[in-house]
Amino acid sequence: MHLVVHAGTHKTASTYFQHVLVLNERQLAERGIYTRPDAKMTGNHGTAWMTLLEDYRHVAAHVQEAARMNLKAALLSSEDFETLIFDPRRARLVEESAREAGATSIEWAFCLRAPGAYFSSLAAQLSKMAFVDYVGALGTALRDGRVRVFREARRYPLYWDFCFDYERHLSAFAAAVAGKVSFHDFDDREPFPAHRIIANLGVDPRSLEIPGSASRNQRLEPKVAEDNRVAVLSGILEAAGVSGSAVASFGDYMRVPAELQDEAAAALDRRFGDGLRRLLTRI
């Protein structure tokens, strides 16, 4: 049995892709593909989070269930598997657990978009979920080709890792794991991004029922994201007893004008865009 781990990346319509899987779970099973999400979720996010805690039982349980159903393939989908790009040891343990549970081959599938657009969309998304210093994150992304963002204690995932230098980091990941690594172009989005993951399993994506626009995780408006960043930082400062005038001044630091955000996106594309295009030629 073939296991495909759809590992995002984030902000490549992975939520929409997961809604496609949920909506067509029975139809895909009839065609030999297991796509069951984790309990009360649209994707396999809990499974991904547990791998970061070195608990691979959920991966094994999905593979075992697909084998019990006598299906030819299992497809697990969560953008939170993206963090494993930078932790190939755990990725290899995922593979080991899957093989022991009955998988005979393993594929890691990544959907990739222009790094500048990724950063812009990601910064807006994270503004409502965690503290993110936009300028600091930009500098780290340009310098290292990756960004790590921490969440509040006692919540999962404890952190996320995001990849922008695809060629460097994904090439290293591909060399470190045993399974095949495949790349999918976010701009190849008809009938939906990453549709070729399903096509490669022998199912015509155009034959599937397509969710409505409500299934998309739409990007926040820039002003909303900006206000979110200011509010999060203000809350941290106020809890530390910082004066109101200082809180307001620090809040101004979090307001990045739209034209500077455009410059940031362009800089990321200049830095890493060629590497993305080279990777996509491997499709």
mmCIF file of N, CA and C in Angstrom, residues 40-176:
data_model
loop_
_atom_site.group_PDB
_atom_site.id
_atom_site.type_symbol
_atom_site.label_atom_id
_atom_site.label_comp_id
_atom_site.label_asym_id
_atom_site.label_seq_id
_atom_site.Cartn_x
_atom_site.Cartn_y
_atom_site.Cartn_z
ATOM 1 N N LYS A 40 -12.953 15.350 14.437
ATOM 2 C CA LYS A 40 -13.380 16.740 14.576
ATOM 3 C C LYS A 40 -12.503 17.714 13.790
ATOM 4 N N MET A 41 -11.776 17.221 12.800
ATOM 5 C CA MET A 41 -10.932 18.069 11.968
ATOM 6 C C MET A 41 -11.222 17.775 10.507
ATOM 7 N N THR A 42 -10.838 18.705 9.642
ATOM 8 C CA THR A 42 -10.983 18.463 8.211
ATOM 9 C C THR A 42 -9.749 17.798 7.620
ATOM 10 N N GLY A 43 -8.634 17.852 8.354
ATOM 11 C CA GLY A 43 -7.404 17.228 7.872
ATOM 12 C C GLY A 43 -6.803 16.344 8.937
ATOM 13 N N ASN A 44 -5.531 16.017 8.767
ATOM 14 C CA ASN A 44 -4.827 15.146 9.709
ATOM 15 C C ASN A 44 -3.864 15.958 10.576
ATOM 16 N N HIS A 45 -4.385 17.054 11.109
ATOM 17 C CA HIS A 45 -3.550 17.970 11.884
ATOM 18 C C HIS A 45 -3.102 17.351 13.200
ATOM 19 N N GLY A 46 -4.004 16.647 13.872
ATOM 20 C CA GLY A 46 -3.619 15.993 15.116
ATOM 21 C C GLY A 46 -2.494 14.991 14.898
ATOM 22 N N THR A 47 -2.573 14.260 13.797
ATOM 23 C CA THR A 47 -1.515 13.302 13.460
ATOM 24 C C THR A 47 -0.187 14.024 13.269
ATOM 25 N N ALA A 48 -0.228 15.164 12.559
ATOM 26 C CA ALA A 48 0.995 15.944 12.342
ATOM 27 C C ALA A 48 1.547 16.475 13.660
ATOM 28 N N TRP A 49 0.664 16.992 14.519
ATOM 29 C CA TRP A 49 1.137 17.539 15.799
ATOM 30 C C TRP A 49 1.798 16.468 16.641
ATOM 31 N N MET A 50 1.228 15.272 16.633
ATOM 32 C CA MET A 50 1.791 14.211 17.453
ATOM 33 C C MET A 50 3.181 13.788 16.974
ATOM 34 N N THR A 51 3.436 13.899 15.665
ATOM 35 C CA THR A 51 4.778 13.552 15.190
ATOM 36 C C THR A 51 5.819 14.495 15.790
ATOM 37 N N LEU A 52 5.424 15.739 16.063
ATOM 38 C CA LEU A 52 6.353 16.693 16.670
ATOM 39 C C LEU A 52 6.610 16.364 18.133
ATOM 40 N N LEU A 53 5.748 15.537 18.716
ATOM 41 C CA LEU A 53 5.954 15.041 20.079
ATOM 42 C C LEU A 53 6.540 13.623 20.070
ATOM 43 N N GLU A 54 6.977 13.195 18.873
ATOM 44 C CA GLU A 54 7.562 11.870 18.675
ATOM 45 C C GLU A 54 6.571 10.750 19.006
ATOM 46 N N ASP A 55 5.320 10.986 18.673
ATOM 47 C CA ASP A 55 4.268 9.976 18.832
ATOM 48 C C ASP A 55 3.741 9.667 17.436
ATOM 49 N N TYR A 56 4.058 8.477 16.942
ATOM 50 C CA TYR A 56 3.743 8.117 15.554
ATOM 51 C C TYR A 56 2.596 7.115 15.474
ATOM 52 N N ARG A 57 1.913 6.901 16.594
ATOM 53 C CA ARG A 57 0.830 5.926 16.612
ATOM 54 C C ARG A 57 -0.318 6.327 15.695
ATOM 55 N N HIS A 58 -0.571 7.621 15.548
ATOM 56 C CA HIS A 58 -1.681 8.073 14.703
ATOM 57 C C HIS A 58 -1.381 7.796 13.232
ATOM 58 N N VAL A 59 -0.129 8.009 12.831
ATOM 59 C CA VAL A 59 0.262 7.651 11.468
ATOM 60 C C VAL A 59 0.009 6.163 11.241
ATOM 61 N N ALA A 60 0.478 5.345 12.181
ATOM 62 C CA ALA A 60 0.316 3.896 12.051
ATOM 63 C C ALA A 60 -1.151 3.502 12.017
ATOM 64 N N ALA A 61 -1.969 4.154 12.841
ATOM 65 C CA ALA A 61 -3.391 3.790 12.899
ATOM 66 C C ALA A 61 -4.079 4.064 11.568
ATOM 67 N N HIS A 62 -3.756 5.178 10.933
ATOM 68 C CA HIS A 62 -4.351 5.475 9.621
ATOM 69 C C HIS A 62 -3.925 4.438 8.589
ATOM 70 N N VAL A 63 -2.656 4.108 8.575
ATOM 71 C CA VAL A 63 -2.169 3.121 7.609
ATOM 72 C C VAL A 63 -2.816 1.755 7.854
ATOM 73 N N GLN A 64 -2.915 1.369 9.105
ATOM 74 C CA GLN A 64 -3.541 0.085 9.439
ATOM 75 C C GLN A 64 -5.004 0.045 9.023
ATOM 76 N N GLU A 65 -5.704 1.161 9.201
ATOM 77 C CA GLU A 65 -7.116 1.199 8.802
ATOM 78 C C GLU A 65 -7.253 1.090 7.286
ATOM 79 N N ALA A 66 -6.375 1.776 6.557
ATOM 80 C CA ALA A 66 -6.411 1.671 5.101
ATOM 81 C C ALA A 66 -6.116 0.246 4.654
ATOM 82 N N ALA A 67 -5.163 -0.412 5.338
ATOM 83 C CA ALA A 67 -4.851 -1.799 5.008
ATOM 84 C C ALA A 67 -6.022 -2.721 5.337
ATOM 85 N N ARG A 68 -6.678 -2.456 6.463
ATOM 86 C CA ARG A 68 -7.846 -3.271 6.847
ATOM 87 C C ARG A 68 -8.942 -3.157 5.804
ATOM 88 N N MET A 69 -9.088 -1.958 5.211
ATOM 89 C CA MET A 69 -10.107 -1.733 4.194
ATOM 90 C C MET A 69 -9.661 -2.252 2.824
ATOM 91 N N ASN A 70 -8.427 -2.779 2.764
ATOM 92 C CA ASN A 70 -7.877 -3.352 1.533
ATOM 93 C C ASN A 70 -7.783 -2.306 0.419
ATOM 94 N N LEU A 71 -7.340 -1.101 0.798
ATOM 95 C CA LEU A 71 -7.201 -0.019 -0.168
ATOM 96 C C LEU A 71 -5.770 0.041 -0.687
ATOM 97 N N LYS A 72 -5.613 0.629 -1.857
ATOM 98 C CA LYS A 72 -4.289 0.659 -2.484
ATOM 99 C C LYS A 72 -3.425 1.801 -1.995
ATOM 100 N N ALA A 73 -4.052 2.849 -1.413
ATOM 101 C CA ALA A 73 -3.291 4.027 -1.002
ATOM 102 C C ALA A 73 -3.963 4.710 0.175
ATOM 103 N N ALA A 74 -3.154 5.393 0.970
ATOM 104 C CA ALA A 74 -3.648 6.253 2.041
ATOM 105 C C ALA A 74 -3.075 7.634 1.822
ATOM 106 N N LEU A 75 -3.910 8.656 1.990
ATOM 107 C CA LEU A 75 -3.493 10.042 1.798
ATOM 108 C C LEU A 75 -3.747 10.809 3.086
ATOM 109 N N LEU A 76 -2.682 11.224 3.757
ATOM 110 C CA LEU A 76 -2.778 12.056 4.953
ATOM 111 C C LEU A 76 -2.455 13.489 4.563
ATOM 112 N N SER A 77 -3.256 14.443 5.045
ATOM 113 C CA SER A 77 -3.071 15.833 4.632
ATOM 114 C C SER A 77 -3.079 16.771 5.822
ATOM 115 N N SER A 78 -1.975 17.471 6.013
ATOM 116 C CA SER A 78 -1.903 18.557 6.995
ATOM 117 C C SER A 78 -0.716 19.444 6.665
ATOM 118 N N GLU A 79 -0.954 20.742 6.564
ATOM 119 C CA GLU A 79 0.133 21.689 6.341
ATOM 120 C C GLU A 79 1.106 21.726 7.513
ATOM 121 N N ASP A 80 0.683 21.204 8.679
ATOM 122 C CA ASP A 80 1.589 21.200 9.821
ATOM 123 C C ASP A 80 2.677 20.135 9.707
ATOM 124 N N PHE A 81 2.595 19.261 8.720
ATOM 125 C CA PHE A 81 3.725 18.385 8.415
ATOM 126 C C PHE A 81 4.900 19.182 7.842
ATOM 127 N N GLU A 82 4.658 20.428 7.418
ATOM 128 C CA GLU A 82 5.734 21.252 6.850
ATOM 129 C C GLU A 82 6.918 21.360 7.803
ATOM 130 N N THR A 83 6.651 21.396 9.102
ATOM 131 C CA THR A 83 7.727 21.522 10.086
ATOM 132 C C THR A 83 8.742 20.387 9.951
ATOM 133 N N LEU A 84 8.307 19.221 9.478
ATOM 134 C CA LEU A 84 9.211 18.085 9.355
ATOM 135 C C LEU A 84 10.282 18.295 8.294
ATOM 136 N N ILE A 85 10.111 19.298 7.437
ATOM 137 C CA ILE A 85 11.177 19.624 6.477
ATOM 138 C C ILE A 85 12.491 19.841 7.221
ATOM 139 N N PHE A 86 12.382 20.429 8.395
ATOM 140 C CA PHE A 86 13.574 20.787 9.160
ATOM 141 C C PHE A 86 13.886 19.776 10.266
ATOM 142 N N ASP A 87 13.194 18.660 10.250
ATOM 143 C CA ASP A 87 13.417 17.617 11.249
ATOM 144 C C ASP A 87 13.344 16.248 10.570
ATOM 145 N N PRO A 88 14.287 15.979 9.666
ATOM 146 C CA PRO A 88 14.205 14.730 8.897
ATOM 147 C C PRO A 88 14.309 13.478 9.759
ATOM 148 N N ARG A 89 14.909 13.592 10.949
ATOM 149 C CA ARG A 89 14.950 12.421 11.824
ATOM 150 C C ARG A 89 13.540 11.970 12.155
ATOM 151 N N ARG A 90 12.664 12.926 12.522
ATOM 152 C CA ARG A 90 11.282 12.565 12.817
ATOM 153 C C ARG A 90 10.556 12.117 11.555
ATOM 154 N N ALA A 91 10.874 12.719 10.432
ATOM 155 C CA ALA A 91 10.257 12.276 9.177
ATOM 156 C C ALA A 91 10.606 10.824 8.891
ATOM 157 N N ARG A 92 11.855 10.437 9.155
ATOM 158 C CA ARG A 92 12.237 9.037 8.945
ATOM 159 C C ARG A 92 11.500 8.115 9.911
ATOM 160 N N LEU A 93 11.239 8.587 11.123
ATOM 161 C CA LEU A 93 10.481 7.783 12.077
ATOM 162 C C LEU A 93 9.016 7.658 11.644
ATOM 163 N N VAL A 94 8.475 8.694 11.006
ATOM 164 C CA VAL A 94 7.143 8.587 10.405
ATOM 165 C C VAL A 94 7.151 7.474 9.369
ATOM 166 N N GLU A 95 8.159 7.467 8.512
ATOM 167 C CA GLU A 95 8.259 6.437 7.478
ATOM 168 C C GLU A 95 8.383 5.043 8.095
ATOM 169 N N GLU A 96 9.211 4.940 9.124
ATOM 170 C CA GLU A 96 9.399 3.637 9.775
ATOM 171 C C GLU A 96 8.089 3.128 10.377
ATOM 172 N N SER A 97 7.367 4.023 11.042
ATOM 173 C CA SER A 97 6.093 3.635 11.642
ATOM 174 C C SER A 97 5.098 3.215 10.568
ATOM 175 N N ALA A 98 5.073 3.956 9.459
ATOM 176 C CA ALA A 98 4.150 3.637 8.370
ATOM 177 C C ALA A 98 4.479 2.284 7.748
ATOM 178 N N ARG A 99 5.755 2.023 7.551
ATOM 179 C CA ARG A 99 6.142 0.733 6.964
ATOM 180 C C ARG A 99 5.771 -0.425 7.887
ATOM 181 N N GLU A 100 6.005 -0.249 9.172
ATOM 182 C CA GLU A 100 5.659 -1.308 10.122
ATOM 183 C C GLU A 100 4.152 -1.559 10.150
ATOM 184 N N ALA A 101 3.367 -0.510 9.827
ATOM 185 C CA ALA A 101 1.909 -0.641 9.840
ATOM 186 C C ALA A 101 1.354 -1.190 8.535
ATOM 187 N N GLY A 102 2.207 -1.319 7.509
ATOM 188 C CA GLY A 102 1.730 -1.918 6.274
ATOM 189 C C GLY A 102 1.982 -1.129 5.008
ATOM 190 N N ALA A 103 2.554 0.066 5.091
ATOM 191 C CA ALA A 103 2.855 0.832 3.880
ATOM 192 C C ALA A 103 4.056 0.217 3.174
ATOM 193 N N THR A 104 3.936 0.032 1.885
ATOM 194 C CA THR A 104 5.035 -0.540 1.106
ATOM 195 C C THR A 104 5.835 0.532 0.369
ATOM 196 N N SER A 105 5.255 1.718 0.221
ATOM 197 C CA SER A 105 5.960 2.855 -0.381
ATOM 198 C C SER A 105 5.408 4.135 0.225
ATOM 199 N N ILE A 106 6.242 5.168 0.268
ATOM 200 C CA ILE A 106 5.886 6.424 0.936
ATOM 201 C C ILE A 106 6.280 7.589 0.050
ATOM 202 N N GLU A 107 5.406 8.582 0.006
ATOM 203 C CA GLU A 107 5.661 9.801 -0.774
ATOM 204 C C GLU A 107 5.347 11.014 0.091
ATOM 205 N N TRP A 108 6.235 11.997 0.046
ATOM 206 C CA TRP A 108 6.010 13.285 0.687
ATOM 207 C C TRP A 108 5.674 14.287 -0.418
ATOM 208 N N ALA A 109 4.468 14.855 -0.369
ATOM 209 C CA ALA A 109 4.005 15.749 -1.429
ATOM 210 C C ALA A 109 3.917 17.175 -0.906
ATOM 211 N N PHE A 110 4.546 18.100 -1.613
ATOM 212 C CA PHE A 110 4.565 19.505 -1.214
ATOM 213 C C PHE A 110 3.998 20.363 -2.334
ATOM 214 N N CYS A 111 3.047 21.223 -1.977
ATOM 215 C CA CYS A 111 2.539 22.225 -2.905
ATOM 216 C C CYS A 111 3.260 23.534 -2.590
ATOM 217 N N LEU A 112 3.811 24.189 -3.602
ATOM 218 C CA LEU A 112 4.675 25.349 -3.400
ATOM 219 C C LEU A 112 4.157 26.554 -4.171
ATOM 220 N N ARG A 113 4.261 27.729 -3.541
ATOM 221 C CA ARG A 113 3.878 28.969 -4.217
ATOM 222 C C ARG A 113 5.020 29.966 -4.119
ATOM 223 N N ALA A 114 4.917 31.053 -4.855
ATOM 224 C CA ALA A 114 5.950 32.086 -4.834
ATOM 225 C C ALA A 114 6.237 32.509 -3.393
ATOM 226 N N PRO A 115 7.507 32.537 -2.981
ATOM 227 C CA PRO A 115 7.823 32.800 -1.578
ATOM 228 C C PRO A 115 7.332 34.153 -1.083
ATOM 229 N N GLY A 116 7.294 35.163 -1.929
ATOM 230 C CA GLY A 116 6.797 36.470 -1.496
ATOM 231 C C GLY A 116 5.318 36.438 -1.174
ATOM 232 N N ALA A 117 4.537 35.806 -2.041
ATOM 233 C CA ALA A 117 3.106 35.682 -1.786
ATOM 234 C C ALA A 117 2.856 34.807 -0.569
ATOM 235 N N TYR A 118 3.678 33.773 -0.407
ATOM 236 C CA TYR A 118 3.553 32.906 0.770
ATOM 237 C C TYR A 118 3.767 33.720 2.050
ATOM 238 N N PHE A 119 4.828 34.502 2.088
ATOM 239 C CA PHE A 119 5.124 35.282 3.288
ATOM 240 C C PHE A 119 3.997 36.263 3.594
ATOM 241 N N SER A 120 3.494 36.942 2.585
ATOM 242 C CA SER A 120 2.432 37.926 2.789
ATOM 243 C C SER A 120 1.177 37.273 3.349
ATOM 244 N N SER A 121 0.781 36.155 2.764
ATOM 245 C CA SER A 121 -0.414 35.465 3.219
ATOM 246 C C SER A 121 -0.210 34.882 4.615
ATOM 247 N N LEU A 122 0.977 34.341 4.844
ATOM 248 C CA LEU A 122 1.279 33.729 6.139
ATOM 249 C C LEU A 122 1.285 34.771 7.254
ATOM 250 N N ALA A 123 1.891 35.919 7.006
ATOM 251 C CA ALA A 123 1.948 36.960 8.033
ATOM 252 C C ALA A 123 0.552 37.399 8.441
ATOM 253 N N ALA A 124 -0.348 37.488 7.473
ATOM 254 C CA ALA A 124 -1.728 37.852 7.784
ATOM 255 C C ALA A 124 -2.408 36.757 8.601
ATOM 256 N N GLN A 125 -2.224 35.511 8.196
ATOM 257 C CA GLN A 125 -2.848 34.389 8.905
ATOM 258 C C GLN A 125 -2.362 34.296 10.350
ATOM 259 N N LEU A 126 -1.065 34.391 10.547
ATOM 260 C CA LEU A 126 -0.504 34.229 11.883
ATOM 261 C C LEU A 126 -0.847 35.379 12.813
ATOM 262 N N SER A 127 -1.236 36.511 12.266
ATOM 263 C CA SER A 127 -1.545 37.663 13.109
ATOM 264 C C SER A 127 -2.681 37.383 14.081
ATOM 265 N N LYS A 128 -3.526 36.420 13.765
ATOM 266 C CA LYS A 128 -4.641 36.100 14.648
ATOM 267 C C LYS A 128 -4.369 34.854 15.492
ATOM 268 N N MET A 129 -3.137 34.302 15.405
ATOM 269 C CA MET A 129 -2.861 33.034 16.073
ATOM 270 C C MET A 129 -1.656 33.083 17.007
ATOM 271 N N ALA A 130 -0.736 34.006 16.796
ATOM 272 C CA ALA A 130 0.495 34.021 17.573
ATOM 273 C C ALA A 130 1.134 35.398 17.464
ATOM 274 N N PHE A 131 2.119 35.661 18.322
ATOM 275 C CA PHE A 131 2.865 36.910 18.207
ATOM 276 C C PHE A 131 3.876 36.770 17.083
ATOM 277 N N VAL A 132 3.814 37.658 16.109
ATOM 278 C CA VAL A 132 4.752 37.644 14.990
ATOM 279 C C VAL A 132 5.267 39.064 14.770
ATOM 280 N N ASP A 133 6.564 39.228 14.884
ATOM 281 C CA ASP A 133 7.228 40.481 14.533
ATOM 282 C C ASP A 133 7.455 40.450 13.021
ATOM 283 N N TYR A 134 6.680 41.218 12.288
ATOM 284 C CA TYR A 134 6.731 41.163 10.832
ATOM 285 C C TYR A 134 8.140 41.419 10.324
ATOM 286 N N VAL A 135 8.771 42.479 10.821
ATOM 287 C CA VAL A 135 10.104 42.851 10.339
ATOM 288 C C VAL A 135 11.124 41.773 10.715
ATOM 289 N N GLY A 136 11.039 41.287 11.958
ATOM 290 C CA GLY A 136 11.963 40.237 12.375
ATOM 291 C C GLY A 136 11.786 38.963 11.564
ATOM 292 N N ALA A 137 10.529 38.599 11.312
ATOM 293 C CA ALA A 137 10.266 37.396 10.522
ATOM 294 C C ALA A 137 10.787 37.552 9.099
ATOM 295 N N LEU A 138 10.636 38.751 8.527
ATOM 296 C CA LEU A 138 11.143 38.994 7.178
ATOM 297 C C LEU A 138 12.655 38.844 7.130
ATOM 298 N N GLY A 139 13.339 39.440 8.101
ATOM 299 C CA GLY A 139 14.795 39.331 8.122
ATOM 300 C C GLY A 139 15.254 37.896 8.249
ATOM 301 N N THR A 140 14.585 37.120 9.100
ATOM 302 C CA THR A 140 14.943 35.718 9.280
ATOM 303 C C THR A 140 14.665 34.918 8.013
ATOM 304 N N ALA A 141 13.540 35.187 7.367
ATOM 305 C CA ALA A 141 13.202 34.473 6.130
ATOM 306 C C ALA A 141 14.238 34.745 5.050
ATOM 307 N N LEU A 142 14.650 35.998 4.909
ATOM 308 C CA LEU A 142 15.633 36.348 3.879
ATOM 309 C C LEU A 142 17.009 35.769 4.201
ATOM 310 N N ARG A 143 17.356 35.748 5.479
ATOM 311 C CA ARG A 143 18.676 35.260 5.870
ATOM 312 C C ARG A 143 18.773 33.733 5.830
ATOM 313 N N ASP A 144 17.747 33.065 6.388
ATOM 314 C CA ASP A 144 17.815 31.620 6.598
ATOM 315 C C ASP A 144 16.918 30.811 5.669
ATOM 316 N N GLY A 145 16.023 31.473 4.968
ATOM 317 C CA GLY A 145 15.088 30.741 4.115
ATOM 318 C C GLY A 145 14.037 29.988 4.888
ATOM 319 N N ARG A 146 13.853 30.323 6.154
ATOM 320 C CA ARG A 146 12.876 29.656 7.011
ATOM 321 C C ARG A 146 12.531 30.576 8.177
ATOM 322 N N VAL A 147 11.381 30.301 8.800
ATOM 323 C CA VAL A 147 10.947 31.063 9.973
ATOM 324 C C VAL A 147 10.302 30.082 10.941
ATOM 325 N N ARG A 148 10.605 30.223 12.224
ATOM 326 C CA ARG A 148 9.927 29.451 13.267
ATOM 327 C C ARG A 148 9.093 30.414 14.104
ATOM 328 N N VAL A 149 7.844 30.036 14.345
ATOM 329 C CA VAL A 149 6.917 30.838 15.151
ATOM 330 C C VAL A 149 6.407 29.969 16.295
ATOM 331 N N PHE A 150 6.519 30.482 17.513
ATOM 332 C CA PHE A 150 6.065 29.761 18.693
ATOM 333 C C PHE A 150 4.652 30.173 19.062
ATOM 334 N N ARG A 151 3.916 29.239 19.647
ATOM 335 C CA ARG A 151 2.583 29.514 20.172
ATOM 336 C C ARG A 151 2.642 29.623 21.688
ATOM 337 N N GLU A 152 1.488 29.897 22.285
ATOM 338 C CA GLU A 152 1.412 29.933 23.733
ATOM 339 C C GLU A 152 1.735 28.556 24.312
ATOM 340 N N ALA A 153 2.263 28.539 25.523
ATOM 341 C CA ALA A 153 2.607 27.275 26.168
ATOM 342 C C ALA A 153 1.362 26.404 26.334
ATOM 343 N N ARG A 154 1.596 25.092 26.328
ATOM 344 C CA ARG A 154 0.560 24.081 26.542
ATOM 345 C C ARG A 154 -0.461 24.022 25.409
ATOM 346 N N ARG A 155 -0.109 24.537 24.261
ATOM 347 C CA ARG A 155 -0.985 24.412 23.104
ATOM 348 C C ARG A 155 -0.215 23.734 21.983
ATOM 349 N N TYR A 156 -0.944 23.017 21.126
ATOM 350 C CA TYR A 156 -0.306 22.316 20.015
ATOM 351 C C TYR A 156 -0.790 22.911 18.699
ATOM 352 N N PRO A 157 0.103 23.012 17.729
ATOM 353 C CA PRO A 157 1.525 22.710 17.873
ATOM 354 C C PRO A 157 2.223 23.768 18.723
ATOM 355 N N LEU A 158 3.313 23.413 19.376
ATOM 356 C CA LEU A 158 4.051 24.379 20.184
ATOM 357 C C LEU A 158 4.742 25.411 19.303
ATOM 358 N N TYR A 159 5.043 25.017 18.082
ATOM 359 C CA TYR A 159 5.674 25.934 17.132
ATOM 360 C C TYR A 159 5.391 25.435 15.723
ATOM 361 N N TRP A 160 5.571 26.345 14.790
ATOM 362 C CA TRP A 160 5.520 25.992 13.373
ATOM 363 C C TRP A 160 6.840 26.395 12.728
ATOM 364 N N ASP A 161 7.283 25.631 11.746
ATOM 365 C CA ASP A 161 8.391 26.034 10.884
ATOM 366 C C ASP A 161 7.855 26.235 9.480
ATOM 367 N N PHE A 162 8.298 27.304 8.850
ATOM 368 C CA PHE A 162 7.826 27.654 7.512
ATOM 369 C C PHE A 162 9.031 27.780 6.580
ATOM 370 N N CYS A 163 8.909 27.249 5.382
ATOM 371 C CA CYS A 163 10.011 27.170 4.431
ATOM 372 C C CYS A 163 9.821 28.173 3.286
ATOM 373 N N PHE A 164 10.872 28.939 2.995
ATOM 374 C CA PHE A 164 10.848 29.883 1.879
ATOM 375 C C PHE A 164 11.951 29.583 0.861
ATOM 376 N N ASP A 165 13.088 29.099 1.337
ATOM 377 C CA ASP A 165 14.154 28.665 0.422
ATOM 378 C C ASP A 165 13.894 27.196 0.099
ATOM 379 N N TYR A 166 12.955 26.971 -0.808
ATOM 380 C CA TYR A 166 12.513 25.615 -1.115
ATOM 381 C C TYR A 166 13.647 24.751 -1.638
ATOM 382 N N GLU A 167 14.420 25.305 -2.561
ATOM 383 C CA GLU A 167 15.444 24.490 -3.203
ATOM 384 C C GLU A 167 16.450 23.981 -2.170
ATOM 385 N N ARG A 168 16.898 24.837 -1.297
ATOM 386 C CA ARG A 168 17.895 24.439 -0.295
ATOM 387 C C ARG A 168 17.333 23.431 0.702
ATOM 388 N N HIS A 169 16.226 23.779 1.325
ATOM 389 C CA HIS A 169 15.738 22.977 2.436
ATOM 390 C C HIS A 169 15.014 21.709 1.975
ATOM 391 N N LEU A 170 14.259 21.798 0.893
ATOM 392 C CA LEU A 170 13.564 20.602 0.425
ATOM 393 C C LEU A 170 14.517 19.629 -0.271
ATOM 394 N N SER A 171 15.566 20.137 -0.874
ATOM 395 C CA SER A 171 16.565 19.228 -1.444
ATOM 396 C C SER A 171 17.253 18.452 -0.332
ATOM 397 N N ALA A 172 17.551 19.135 0.778
ATOM 398 C CA ALA A 172 18.163 18.455 1.925
ATOM 399 C C ALA A 172 17.202 17.431 2.523
ATOM 400 N N PHE A 173 15.924 17.802 2.603
ATOM 401 C CA PHE A 173 14.924 16.875 3.123
ATOM 402 C C PHE A 173 14.827 15.637 2.232
ATOM 403 N N ALA A 174 14.770 15.850 0.932
ATOM 404 C CA ALA A 174 14.645 14.727 -0.004
ATOM 405 C C ALA A 174 15.835 13.776 0.100
ATOM 406 N N ALA A 175 17.004 14.336 0.376
ATOM 407 C CA ALA A 175 18.196 13.496 0.503
ATOM 408 C C ALA A 175 18.213 12.721 1.814
ATOM 409 N N ALA A 176 17.438 13.184 2.810
ATOM 410 C CA ALA A 176 17.488 12.599 4.151
ATOM 411 C C ALA A 176 16.431 11.534 4.391
#
